[in-house]
Structure formats: C-alpha cells, structure tokens
Coordinates of C-alpha atoms in Angstrom, one line a residue:
M1 CA -38.3 -16.8 71.6
G2 CA -36.1 -15.2 70.2
K3 CA -32.9 -17.0 72.3
K4 CA -33.9 -19.8 69.4
Q5 CA -34.1 -18.0 66.2
G6 CA -30.2 -16.7 68.2
K7 CA -29.5 -20.0 68.5
R8 CA -30.1 -21.7 64.4
T9 CA -27.1 -23.9 63.5
K10 CA -25.8 -23.5 59.9
R11 CA -27.3 -25.8 58.4
E12 CA -30.6 -24.3 58.8
T13 CA -29.9 -20.7 57.6
E14 CA -28.2 -22.1 54.4
T15 CA -31.3 -24.7 53.6
C16 CA -33.7 -20.7 54.1
D17 CA -31.2 -19.0 52.3
S18 CA -31.4 -21.6 48.9
R19 CA -35.0 -21.0 48.9
V20 CA -36.5 -19.5 45.7
D21 CA -38.0 -16.7 47.7
P22 CA -39.3 -13.1 46.5
G23 CA -39.2 -11.6 50.3
A24 CA -36.9 -9.1 52.0
G25 CA -34.1 -12.2 52.5
T26 CA -33.3 -13.2 49.4
P27 CA -29.7 -11.4 47.7
A28 CA -30.4 -9.9 44.5
P29 CA -29.1 -11.7 41.7
A30 CA -25.6 -9.6 40.3
P31 CA -26.4 -7.8 36.6
S32 CA -25.1 -10.0 33.5
R33 CA -22.1 -9.0 32.1
P34 CA -22.8 -7.0 28.7
S35 CA -21.0 -9.4 26.0
P36 CA -17.7 -8.2 23.5
F37 CA -21.2 -7.7 20.7
D38 CA -23.4 -5.8 22.9
T39 CA -19.9 -3.4 24.1
V40 CA -18.9 -2.9 20.1
I41 CA -22.7 -1.9 20.0
T42 CA -23.4 0.7 21.8
S43 CA -19.8 1.8 21.9
V44 CA -21.0 2.8 17.6
R45 CA -24.1 3.9 18.8
S46 CA -23.1 6.5 21.4
S47 CA -20.5 7.8 19.0
R48 CA -21.3 9.9 15.9
H49 CA -16.8 9.7 15.5
L50 CA -17.6 5.9 15.4
Q51 CA -20.4 5.6 12.3
V52 CA -18.6 8.5 10.4
L53 CA -15.2 6.1 10.6
I54 CA -17.6 3.0 9.8
G55 CA -19.0 4.7 6.5
L56 CA -16.0 5.7 5.6
T57 CA -14.5 2.4 5.4
I58 CA -17.7 0.9 3.9
A59 CA -17.4 3.9 1.1
G60 CA -14.2 2.9 0.7
L61 CA -15.0 -0.7 0.4
L62 CA -17.4 0.0 -2.7
L63 CA -13.7 2.5 -4.3
R64 CA -11.8 -0.3 -3.9
F65 CA -13.6 -3.4 -5.0
Y66 CA -16.5 -1.9 -7.5
N67 CA -14.9 -2.6 -10.8
L68 CA -11.7 -5.0 -9.5
G69 CA -11.3 -7.3 -12.6
G70 CA -12.2 -4.7 -15.0
N71 CA -8.4 -2.9 -15.8
S72 CA -6.0 -5.7 -18.0
L73 CA -3.2 -7.1 -16.2
W74 CA -0.2 -4.7 -17.0
L75 CA 3.6 -6.3 -17.3
D76 CA 3.9 -6.1 -13.4
E77 CA 0.3 -7.8 -13.3
A78 CA 1.3 -10.0 -15.1
S79 CA 4.7 -10.6 -13.4
T80 CA 3.2 -11.3 -10.4
L81 CA 1.2 -14.2 -11.6
T82 CA 4.5 -16.2 -13.5
F83 CA 6.1 -16.0 -9.7
A84 CA 2.6 -16.6 -7.2
R85 CA 2.5 -19.8 -10.2
Q86 CA 6.5 -20.9 -8.4
T87 CA 6.4 -23.5 -5.0
L88 CA 6.9 -21.6 -2.1
A89 CA 11.4 -22.2 -2.1
G90 CA 11.1 -21.4 -5.8
I91 CA 9.8 -17.7 -4.9
W92 CA 12.3 -17.1 -2.3
E93 CA 14.8 -18.4 -4.4
S94 CA 14.2 -15.3 -7.0
T95 CA 14.2 -13.4 -4.8
A96 CA 17.5 -14.3 -3.6
G97 CA 18.6 -14.5 -7.1
G98 CA 17.9 -11.3 -7.7
E99 CA 13.6 -10.4 -8.2
F100 CA 13.6 -6.7 -7.0
N101 CA 10.5 -7.4 -4.1
P102 CA 10.7 -9.5 -1.6
P103 CA 8.8 -12.8 -1.2
L104 CA 5.7 -12.4 1.3
F105 CA 3.4 -10.7 -1.1
Y106 CA 4.2 -13.6 -3.6
W107 CA 3.5 -16.5 -1.3
L108 CA 0.5 -15.0 -0.1
E109 CA -0.6 -14.7 -4.2
H110 CA 0.4 -18.6 -4.5
G111 CA -2.7 -19.1 -2.0
M112 CA -4.9 -17.2 -3.9
L113 CA -4.3 -18.7 -6.5
L114 CA -6.9 -21.8 -5.1
F115 CA -9.6 -19.5 -5.9
G116 CA -8.4 -19.0 -9.8
E117 CA -6.5 -16.5 -12.0
S118 CA -8.8 -13.7 -13.1
E119 CA -7.8 -10.5 -12.7
F120 CA -10.4 -9.9 -9.4
V121 CA -8.8 -12.7 -7.0
L122 CA -5.0 -11.6 -7.8
R123 CA -6.7 -7.6 -6.7
L124 CA -8.5 -8.9 -4.0
L125 CA -5.6 -9.0 -1.0
P126 CA -4.6 -6.0 -1.8
A127 CA -7.8 -5.0 -2.3
L128 CA -8.7 -5.5 1.2
L129 CA -5.7 -4.5 3.0
G130 CA -6.3 -1.3 1.7
V131 CA -9.8 -1.0 2.9
L132 CA -8.8 -1.8 6.5
T133 CA -6.2 1.3 6.2
I134 CA -8.9 2.8 6.8
P135 CA -9.6 2.2 10.3
V136 CA -6.1 1.8 10.8
V137 CA -4.7 5.5 9.7
Y138 CA -7.2 6.9 11.9
L139 CA -6.5 5.2 14.8
V140 CA -2.9 6.7 14.1
G141 CA -4.8 9.7 13.9
K142 CA -6.8 9.8 17.0
E143 CA -3.5 8.7 18.8
F144 CA -1.6 11.0 17.5
R145 CA -3.7 13.6 18.4
D146 CA -8.0 12.7 19.1
R147 CA -10.7 11.2 17.3
D148 CA -11.3 14.2 14.8
V149 CA -7.7 14.2 13.3
G150 CA -7.9 11.0 13.3
L151 CA -11.1 10.7 11.4
I152 CA -10.4 13.7 8.2
A153 CA -7.1 11.7 8.1
A154 CA -8.8 8.5 7.7
A155 CA -11.6 10.6 4.7
L156 CA -8.6 11.7 3.2
L157 CA -7.5 7.5 2.7
A158 CA -10.9 6.7 2.0
F159 CA -10.8 9.1 -1.2
S160 CA -7.1 9.0 -1.5
P161 CA -7.1 8.7 -6.0
F162 CA -3.6 7.8 -4.8
H163 CA -4.3 5.0 -3.1
I164 CA -7.6 3.5 -4.0
F165 CA -5.4 2.9 -7.8
Y166 CA -2.7 0.5 -6.0
S167 CA -5.4 -1.1 -4.1
Q168 CA -7.1 -2.2 -7.0
E169 CA -3.4 -3.3 -8.8
A170 CA -1.8 -7.0 -7.9
R171 CA 0.7 -5.5 -6.3
A172 CA 2.8 -4.8 -3.4
Y173 CA 2.2 -1.5 -2.4
A174 CA -1.1 -1.2 -0.8
P175 CA -0.9 -4.4 2.0
M176 CA 3.2 -2.9 2.7
L177 CA 1.2 0.1 3.5
F178 CA -0.9 -1.7 5.6
F179 CA 1.4 -3.3 7.6
F180 CA 4.2 -0.6 7.7
S181 CA 0.1 1.5 9.0
L182 CA 0.3 -0.6 11.9
A183 CA 3.9 0.0 12.6
L184 CA 3.2 3.7 12.9
L185 CA 0.4 2.9 14.9
F186 CA 2.4 1.2 17.2
Y187 CA 5.3 3.6 17.2
V188 CA 3.4 6.2 18.1
R189 CA 1.4 4.5 21.3
A190 CA 5.8 3.9 22.2
S191 CA 7.1 7.0 21.7
R192 CA 4.1 7.9 24.0
S193 CA 4.2 5.4 26.7
D194 CA 7.1 3.9 26.4
E195 CA 5.3 -0.1 26.6
T196 CA 7.7 -2.5 25.7
R197 CA 5.2 -4.1 24.2
S198 CA 4.7 -1.9 21.7
W199 CA 8.0 -1.4 20.8
V200 CA 7.7 -5.1 20.1
F201 CA 4.5 -4.5 17.8
F202 CA 6.2 -1.5 16.4
G203 CA 9.4 -3.6 15.1
L204 CA 7.6 -6.8 14.7
F205 CA 5.0 -4.9 12.0
S206 CA 7.7 -3.4 10.5
A207 CA 9.7 -6.2 9.5
V208 CA 6.3 -7.4 8.1
A209 CA 6.2 -4.0 6.1
F210 CA 9.6 -4.5 5.0
W211 CA 8.7 -8.7 3.7
M212 CA 5.9 -7.1 1.6
H213 CA 8.3 -4.3 -0.1
F214 CA 12.1 -3.5 1.0
Y215 CA 11.1 -0.3 0.4
A216 CA 9.9 0.1 3.7
I217 CA 13.2 -0.3 5.0
V218 CA 13.0 3.5 4.5
P219 CA 10.4 4.9 6.4
V220 CA 11.1 1.9 9.0
A221 CA 14.9 3.4 9.6
V222 CA 13.4 6.8 9.9
L223 CA 11.2 6.5 12.8
I224 CA 14.1 4.4 14.8
L225 CA 16.2 7.3 13.7
H226 CA 13.6 9.9 15.4
A227 CA 13.8 8.6 19.0
L228 CA 17.0 8.6 18.7
V229 CA 16.8 11.7 18.3
T230 CA 14.0 12.4 20.5
R231 CA 15.5 10.8 23.4
A232 CA 19.4 11.9 22.8
G233 CA 18.6 14.0 26.4
D234 CA 17.5 11.1 28.6
I235 CA 20.0 8.2 26.5
R236 CA 22.6 10.9 27.5
R237 CA 21.9 10.6 31.2
D238 CA 21.1 7.2 31.1
L239 CA 21.7 4.5 28.7
R240 CA 18.7 2.4 29.4
S241 CA 16.5 5.5 28.2
A242 CA 17.5 3.6 24.6
R243 CA 16.7 0.4 26.2
N244 CA 13.5 -0.1 24.8
P245 CA 14.2 1.4 20.5
V246 CA 17.1 -0.7 20.7
I247 CA 14.5 -3.7 21.5
S248 CA 12.1 -2.8 18.6
V249 CA 15.3 -3.0 16.6
V250 CA 16.6 -6.5 17.3
A251 CA 12.4 -7.8 16.7
F252 CA 12.6 -6.0 13.0
V253 CA 16.4 -8.1 12.5
A254 CA 15.3 -10.6 14.1
A255 CA 12.2 -10.7 11.6
S256 CA 13.9 -9.8 8.4
L257 CA 16.8 -11.0 9.1
P258 CA 17.5 -13.6 6.1
L259 CA 15.9 -10.1 3.5
L260 CA 18.4 -7.6 4.9
I261 CA 21.1 -10.4 4.5
V262 CA 19.1 -10.3 0.3
T263 CA 18.7 -7.0 0.2
V264 CA 22.6 -6.1 1.0
N265 CA 23.0 -7.6 -2.6
L266 CA 20.1 -6.5 -4.0
F267 CA 20.8 -2.7 -3.6
L268 CA 24.6 -2.8 -4.8
V269 CA 23.4 -4.6 -8.0
R270 CA 20.6 -1.6 -8.6
T271 CA 23.2 1.4 -8.0
S272 CA 26.1 -0.4 -10.6
S273 CA 24.5 2.0 -12.9
A274 CA 22.6 4.4 -13.9
P275 CA 18.9 3.6 -13.9
T276 CA 16.9 2.8 -17.4
F277 CA 13.3 3.7 -16.4
G278 CA 12.0 6.1 -13.1
V279 CA 12.0 8.8 -11.6
Q280 CA 14.9 11.5 -11.3
G281 CA 16.6 14.6 -9.6
F282 CA 13.9 17.2 -8.2
D283 CA 11.1 15.6 -10.4
V284 CA 10.9 12.7 -8.1
V285 CA 9.7 15.4 -5.4
Y286 CA 7.6 16.8 -7.2
Q287 CA 5.7 13.8 -8.7
T288 CA 5.9 11.9 -5.8
L289 CA 3.6 14.4 -3.9
L290 CA 1.9 15.3 -7.2
Q291 CA 0.4 11.6 -6.6
V292 CA 0.1 10.8 -3.7
S293 CA -2.2 14.6 -3.6
G294 CA -4.8 13.0 -5.9
F295 CA -2.3 14.0 -9.5
S296 CA -4.1 17.4 -9.3
D297 CA -1.5 20.5 -8.8
L298 CA -4.4 22.6 -7.1
V299 CA -5.2 20.2 -4.4
M300 CA -0.8 19.7 -3.8
A301 CA -0.7 23.1 -3.1
A302 CA -3.5 23.3 -0.9
F303 CA -2.5 20.1 1.0
I304 CA 1.0 21.1 1.6
V305 CA -0.3 24.0 2.8
L306 CA -2.1 22.3 4.9
F307 CA 0.5 20.2 6.1
L308 CA 2.8 23.0 7.4
V309 CA -0.1 24.9 9.5
G310 CA -0.3 21.3 10.6
V311 CA 3.1 20.9 12.2
A312 CA 3.2 24.7 12.7
V313 CA -0.4 23.7 14.9
T314 CA 1.2 20.1 16.7
W315 CA 4.9 22.1 17.0
R316 CA 3.2 24.0 19.6
E317 CA 1.6 21.3 21.9
D318 CA 3.6 18.5 21.2
R319 CA 7.3 19.5 19.0
N320 CA 8.4 15.0 19.3
G321 CA 5.0 14.7 16.9
A322 CA 6.2 17.8 14.9
L323 CA 9.4 16.6 14.1
L324 CA 7.7 12.6 14.0
L325 CA 5.8 14.7 10.6
V326 CA 8.8 16.8 9.7
F327 CA 11.4 13.8 9.6
M328 CA 8.4 10.8 7.9
M329 CA 7.8 14.2 4.5
V330 CA 10.7 15.8 4.3
L331 CA 13.6 12.5 4.7
P332 CA 11.9 10.1 2.7
L333 CA 12.3 12.6 -0.6
V334 CA 15.5 13.6 0.8
A335 CA 17.1 9.7 -0.1
S336 CA 14.8 9.2 -3.1
L337 CA 15.8 12.6 -4.9
A338 CA 19.9 11.2 -3.9
L339 CA 19.2 7.7 -5.0
S340 CA 17.2 8.6 -8.6
S341 CA 20.3 8.8 -9.6
R342 CA 21.7 5.8 -8.8
M343 CA 18.6 3.6 -8.5
P344 CA 15.4 3.4 -10.4
M345 CA 12.2 6.1 -8.1
I346 CA 9.0 6.1 -8.9
P347 CA 6.5 7.4 -6.7
R348 CA 4.4 4.1 -5.8
Y349 CA 7.6 3.5 -3.9
L350 CA 6.4 6.0 -1.5
I351 CA 4.1 5.0 -0.6
Y352 CA 3.7 4.6 2.9
L353 CA 4.5 9.0 2.9
L354 CA -0.2 8.5 2.9
P355 CA -0.3 8.5 6.7
V356 CA 2.0 11.0 7.6
Y357 CA 1.3 13.3 5.1
F358 CA -2.8 12.9 5.1
V359 CA -2.4 13.2 9.4
G360 CA -0.1 16.4 9.2
I361 CA -3.1 18.1 6.8
A362 CA -5.7 16.9 9.3
S363 CA -3.4 18.3 12.6
A364 CA -4.8 21.6 10.9
Y365 CA -7.7 21.1 11.8
P366 CA -7.2 23.1 15.2
A367 CA -6.3 26.5 13.3
L368 CA -10.4 25.2 11.8
Y369 CA -11.9 24.3 14.7
A370 CA -10.1 27.5 16.2
L371 CA -11.8 30.0 13.5
V372 CA -15.4 28.6 13.3
K373 CA -15.3 27.3 17.1
D374 CA -17.8 24.6 15.7
G375 CA -17.0 20.8 16.7
R376 CA -19.7 19.8 13.4
A377 CA -16.4 21.1 12.0
V378 CA -14.8 17.2 11.5
Y379 CA -17.9 16.4 9.1
L380 CA -17.3 19.6 7.0
A381 CA -13.3 18.8 6.6
V382 CA -14.5 15.1 5.7
A383 CA -17.2 16.5 3.4
A384 CA -14.5 18.1 2.2
A385 CA -12.4 15.2 1.7
V386 CA -14.7 13.5 -0.1
L387 CA -15.3 16.4 -2.6
I388 CA -11.9 17.0 -3.9
S389 CA -11.4 13.3 -4.4
T390 CA -14.8 12.9 -7.2
P391 CA -12.6 14.8 -10.4
F392 CA -11.2 11.2 -10.1
L393 CA -13.6 9.4 -9.6
A394 CA -15.9 11.0 -11.8
T395 CA -13.6 9.2 -14.8
Y396 CA -11.6 6.8 -13.1
Y397 CA -14.3 3.7 -13.2
T398 CA -15.4 4.3 -16.9
T399 CA -12.2 4.6 -18.5
P400 CA -9.0 2.4 -18.5
Q401 CA -6.1 3.0 -16.2
K402 CA -3.2 0.0 -17.6
N403 CA -2.3 -0.7 -20.6
D404 CA -5.7 -2.9 -22.3
W405 CA -3.6 -6.0 -23.0
R406 CA -7.6 -7.2 -23.2
G407 CA -8.4 -4.7 -25.9
F408 CA -5.2 -5.4 -27.5
S409 CA -5.1 -8.9 -28.1
A410 CA -8.7 -9.5 -29.1
E411 CA -7.3 -7.4 -32.0
L412 CA -4.0 -9.5 -33.0
S413 CA -6.4 -12.1 -32.7
G414 CA -8.3 -10.4 -35.2
M415 CA -4.9 -10.2 -37.6
T416 CA -2.9 -13.1 -37.1
G417 CA -3.5 -16.5 -39.3
A418 CA -1.0 -19.2 -39.4
G419 CA 2.0 -19.3 -39.0
D420 CA 2.7 -16.1 -38.7
I421 CA 5.8 -14.7 -36.9
V422 CA 4.2 -12.5 -33.3
V423 CA 7.4 -10.7 -31.9
V424 CA 7.7 -8.7 -28.4
L425 CA 9.6 -5.7 -27.9
P426 CA 11.1 -6.3 -24.9
P427 CA 10.4 -10.4 -24.5
Y428 CA 9.6 -10.2 -21.5
M429 CA 5.8 -8.1 -22.4
A430 CA 5.0 -11.3 -23.3
Q431 CA 3.6 -11.6 -19.9
P432 CA 0.8 -9.5 -20.5
L433 CA 0.2 -10.1 -23.3
D434 CA 0.4 -14.2 -23.3
Y435 CA -2.4 -14.0 -20.1
Y436 CA -4.9 -12.8 -22.5
Y437 CA -4.1 -14.2 -26.6
S438 CA -3.2 -17.3 -26.8
N439 CA 0.0 -18.0 -29.4
A440 CA -1.3 -22.0 -29.5
T441 CA -4.9 -20.9 -30.3
D442 CA -4.2 -18.8 -33.1
E443 CA -0.5 -21.0 -34.6
T444 CA 1.6 -18.0 -34.4
I445 CA 5.3 -18.1 -33.6
E446 CA 5.7 -16.7 -30.7
L447 CA 9.2 -14.2 -30.1
G448 CA 11.2 -11.9 -28.6
A449 CA 13.7 -8.9 -29.5
N450 CA 15.5 -6.6 -27.4
T451 CA 17.7 -5.1 -30.6
G452 CA 17.9 -4.1 -34.2
E453 CA 20.2 -7.0 -34.6
D454 CA 17.8 -9.7 -33.0
L455 CA 15.4 -8.7 -35.0
R456 CA 17.5 -8.9 -38.4
A457 CA 18.2 -12.6 -37.3
I458 CA 14.4 -13.3 -36.9
Q459 CA 13.8 -11.9 -40.9
E460 CA 16.6 -14.1 -41.8
Q461 CA 15.0 -16.9 -40.1
Y462 CA 12.1 -16.5 -41.0
P463 CA 12.0 -15.0 -44.2
G464 CA 8.6 -13.8 -46.1
R465 CA 6.5 -14.3 -43.3
Q466 CA 4.4 -12.1 -42.5
T467 CA 5.6 -10.7 -38.8
F468 CA 3.6 -9.0 -36.2
Y469 CA 5.6 -6.2 -33.8
V470 CA 3.8 -5.5 -30.5
V471 CA 6.4 -2.5 -28.7
T472 CA 6.2 -0.8 -26.2
W473 CA 8.3 2.3 -24.4
D474 CA 9.8 0.2 -21.9
I475 CA 12.0 -1.0 -25.1
L476 CA 14.5 1.8 -24.0
A477 CA 14.6 0.5 -20.9
V478 CA 16.7 -2.1 -22.5
D479 CA 17.7 -0.7 -25.3
P480 CA 18.5 2.6 -24.7
T481 CA 20.3 3.2 -28.0
G482 CA 17.3 3.2 -30.1
D483 CA 18.5 1.0 -32.5
A484 CA 15.5 -1.4 -32.6
L485 CA 13.0 0.9 -33.1
G486 CA 14.8 2.8 -35.9
W487 CA 15.4 -1.1 -37.5
L488 CA 11.3 -1.3 -37.1
D489 CA 10.9 2.5 -38.7
K490 CA 13.0 1.4 -41.9
N491 CA 11.6 -2.5 -41.7
A492 CA 8.2 -2.4 -41.1
E493 CA 4.5 -0.2 -41.1
F494 CA 2.8 1.1 -37.7
S495 CA -0.3 -0.7 -37.3
G496 CA -2.1 1.3 -34.5
Q497 CA -1.9 2.1 -30.8
R498 CA -3.5 0.6 -27.9
M499 CA -3.3 2.2 -24.5
G500 CA 0.2 2.9 -25.0
I501 CA 0.8 -0.9 -26.4
Y502 CA 2.3 -0.1 -30.2
L503 CA 1.7 -2.9 -33.2
F504 CA 4.0 -2.4 -36.5
V505 CA 3.8 -5.5 -39.5
S506 CA 6.1 -6.4 -41.5
A507 CA 6.2 -4.2 -45.3

C-alpha cells in the first residue's frame, strides 16, 4: 500500500489539494493585508502625538473659519477681487505690466469666483491652506529634530494670532507660507538624506511659493546659501557634492523663469525711489518680531529667549541645523532692514519666518525635558501655546480687524441724495467702497482725487453741489505733501470716522 501511495500521479495530488477540506493537509489561507484606511486608524490609535496633532488641526480649522466673512473687505482684499475678475491672460498681463504681486493667487481666486464674490468665498482658499500648514509644520519640526518639537511648533502655529489673521485675509500670504513650508520640509529632508527627489521637490515647491508672492525668493535664496555653506568642505574636495543643490536651483528656475524676468524689472521700479509707505529702519525688525510673536512685547521677549535656547540646544547635536535656524531668522531681517529705505517693507511680507521661528522655539523643549524628566511635559508646552494666544482670541472675533467699509457705506448711503458728489481720496480706495456702496442706486456722482488741485477742479466743475469726501491715510502715500488734506481743512467739515475711514462734507 505504501508503494501505491508513493506513486500517486500529479493529477491525483492536484485533485486532492483542491478540495475544501478543513483537515491538516489543507494550507492555511494567507492573512489579508490591512487597507490604507485601517493602517491610518491604527497609527492614530497608537500614537498620542498624532491624536494631539489632529486636535490641533481641528482647532486651527475652527479658529480660521469662524467668522471668516465677518470683517469687511479692505483695500488689498478688494484689489484681489479686481484682479481675479480679469481673464487668466489679463492677470498675467497685469503682473508683467507692473502689478506688485505674482499671478498664481489671482488665478486661483479667479476660479473661486465660480462660487460667488462674498467675503467668505474670497477668503476660503487662504483659510484652507492656512489650516493645512499646521500638519506641514509638524512634519518640518519632526524632520528637523523629533515628534515633540514638531508637535510644539504645530501648536504655536495653530494658535498664532499672526497666522490666524492672515489666514482670514484674501491675499497670498497664507498660501505662500503653505507652499514655502512644504519647500522647507523637503529641504530639511534633502539636507539629511541628500536624495535627489527631495532636492527636486524643494525646488518645485519653492517655485510655487514664489509664484504666490515675490518675497518668497528671499527665504529660498537663504536655504540655497545654507546648503552651499554647510557643504563647502565637501564641494572643495569634490564638485559633484554640489550636484543636488544645483538640481534644486535648476528646478526652481525652470518652473519660474517667466516670473523671474518680470521680477527683475519690478525690483528696479520699486527701488528707483524712496517708499511712501511701509516700515523703515530698525523698526522693520522690531515690528516683524512683535507681530510674528503675537503682537505682545512680553511674549516676543519670551519667544526670542526660547529661540536662542533652541539654537544652543541644537548646536550641541546638529550644527548645520543650528545654522539653518540662524540663517533663516537673521538674514531675511537684515535684508529687509537694508532694503527698507528703497522699497516698501511690511511685517506680513516676512510671514515665511513662522515655521523656522516656531521650530526654533520648540527646539528649546529638550532643555525643559531635562529639568522635569517627564515625557508628558510636551503636552504642557502645547497647552502653554494655547494660553499665550488667549488674550488675542478674547477680542479678535468681537471687534472689527479691518477698515469697516461695510458699516461706513451703510452710513454714507443714509446721508447722500440724488445728484450729490462722492469724492474718494485716493481714488483706488473706490475698490473697497464700491464693493458695498452703489452710487447708481443712490444716484450720486462718484469721483476720485489725489491732490488739492484735483479737489479744486471738482469744486469748479460741480459748483454748489453737496459733496462728500471719503478719505483714508493712504492719501499721504500718493500726496506726501499733505496738499489734499490742507484743502479739505479749509473747504470741508469733518463729519466723522469709522475704523480709519474719514468722512468730510462740503462746507
């Protein structure tokens, strides 16, 4: 019998193996692989850091979307709408013709107009990308040092008054920061691993950030400088060590070449004369640090100390990382200080400092941990980030944060009548005014003026007409001599003001 069994044919064996038999001779089925969704759920359930990060992101979403359409559009946001209404080609022509903002954000807002022109719709994209920046900053901190640093940095951004404010503004600052944060993430990865793919992604995301806002070129240049400085020894020994940084530069240039050509011309225009607005001198440094720290001198002082501690802690283990923190904070501020006498400088242009600033502050955490020796201290640091922002949040949503053109226009409509003259100083302030006020409905005549001579000409053209003069302090940017204000002082009566919008009525 044993001999017969040993001579079973292959066919007989296959037939036996194919039976549904719970016996020992049947092979066990291979275990099913978990789905990507199951993998994510398992990771979240097993990681307290991911749970806190999700909570921070949800909190950041609520803070950035709550009352998103509550404040009136102000000049810059109304200007966004003006450009977004153009065709895609027209937007590019405006940039090439001298508009001081790249076209990408306007192109995206052009698409958003499919959903309407409300304040909420115009601010939706910056708010969304502002929320998404929170987990990206976590990844930057994690890549730079560890999960604790990433979590603290994400908490600082989630509750940052500066970032919340500009995430609720229909301008390119929050979107630019999102893409620059991605570029920074891949730069940190590339500097650690030297993977060509990471260098390419660094160059490409840097280009997208640049297409969002011209000032993104400053931190990108600083990162390239950091790469060359930290690799200087290797490059001297073997030029091939510069290959990957060069690849990232090529990727950046290839993706942004048309805009680079335009940028050179705009830079020459902007530096051709002294600026008539913006912050100048050392005040650029002070105001920038004050605002990115949450508009509080006390918090600013504490943050600067923590940042310096973070640099010192990082220096002991990672000198290249410490140099990255110093380069990214110091060089843009020095450049802004030097250029402030030749071109406008405003703290919001340096919003790209936030991820490095917060990662540097969070890098002081190991010093705190060394004192308490308790892993739960990271959650206390996160709680501190929340508490620090409480005074700002207590009033932010209950008081107007921008020029109240909505309320002003309602009052103006109640005062004007058919045939009255409405003069806007300077004329471009008609953009936010006309978003809320209709001279066609009120049957008024709306005009613009820059100087006292313009005002005299209007008075002569419409003698005896009731005239309302709508004025903001921007008039001093186009008329630094104060001629227009002097004319109003002599020929009109001050009627009142609303959040920086002043109304004069003909005497």
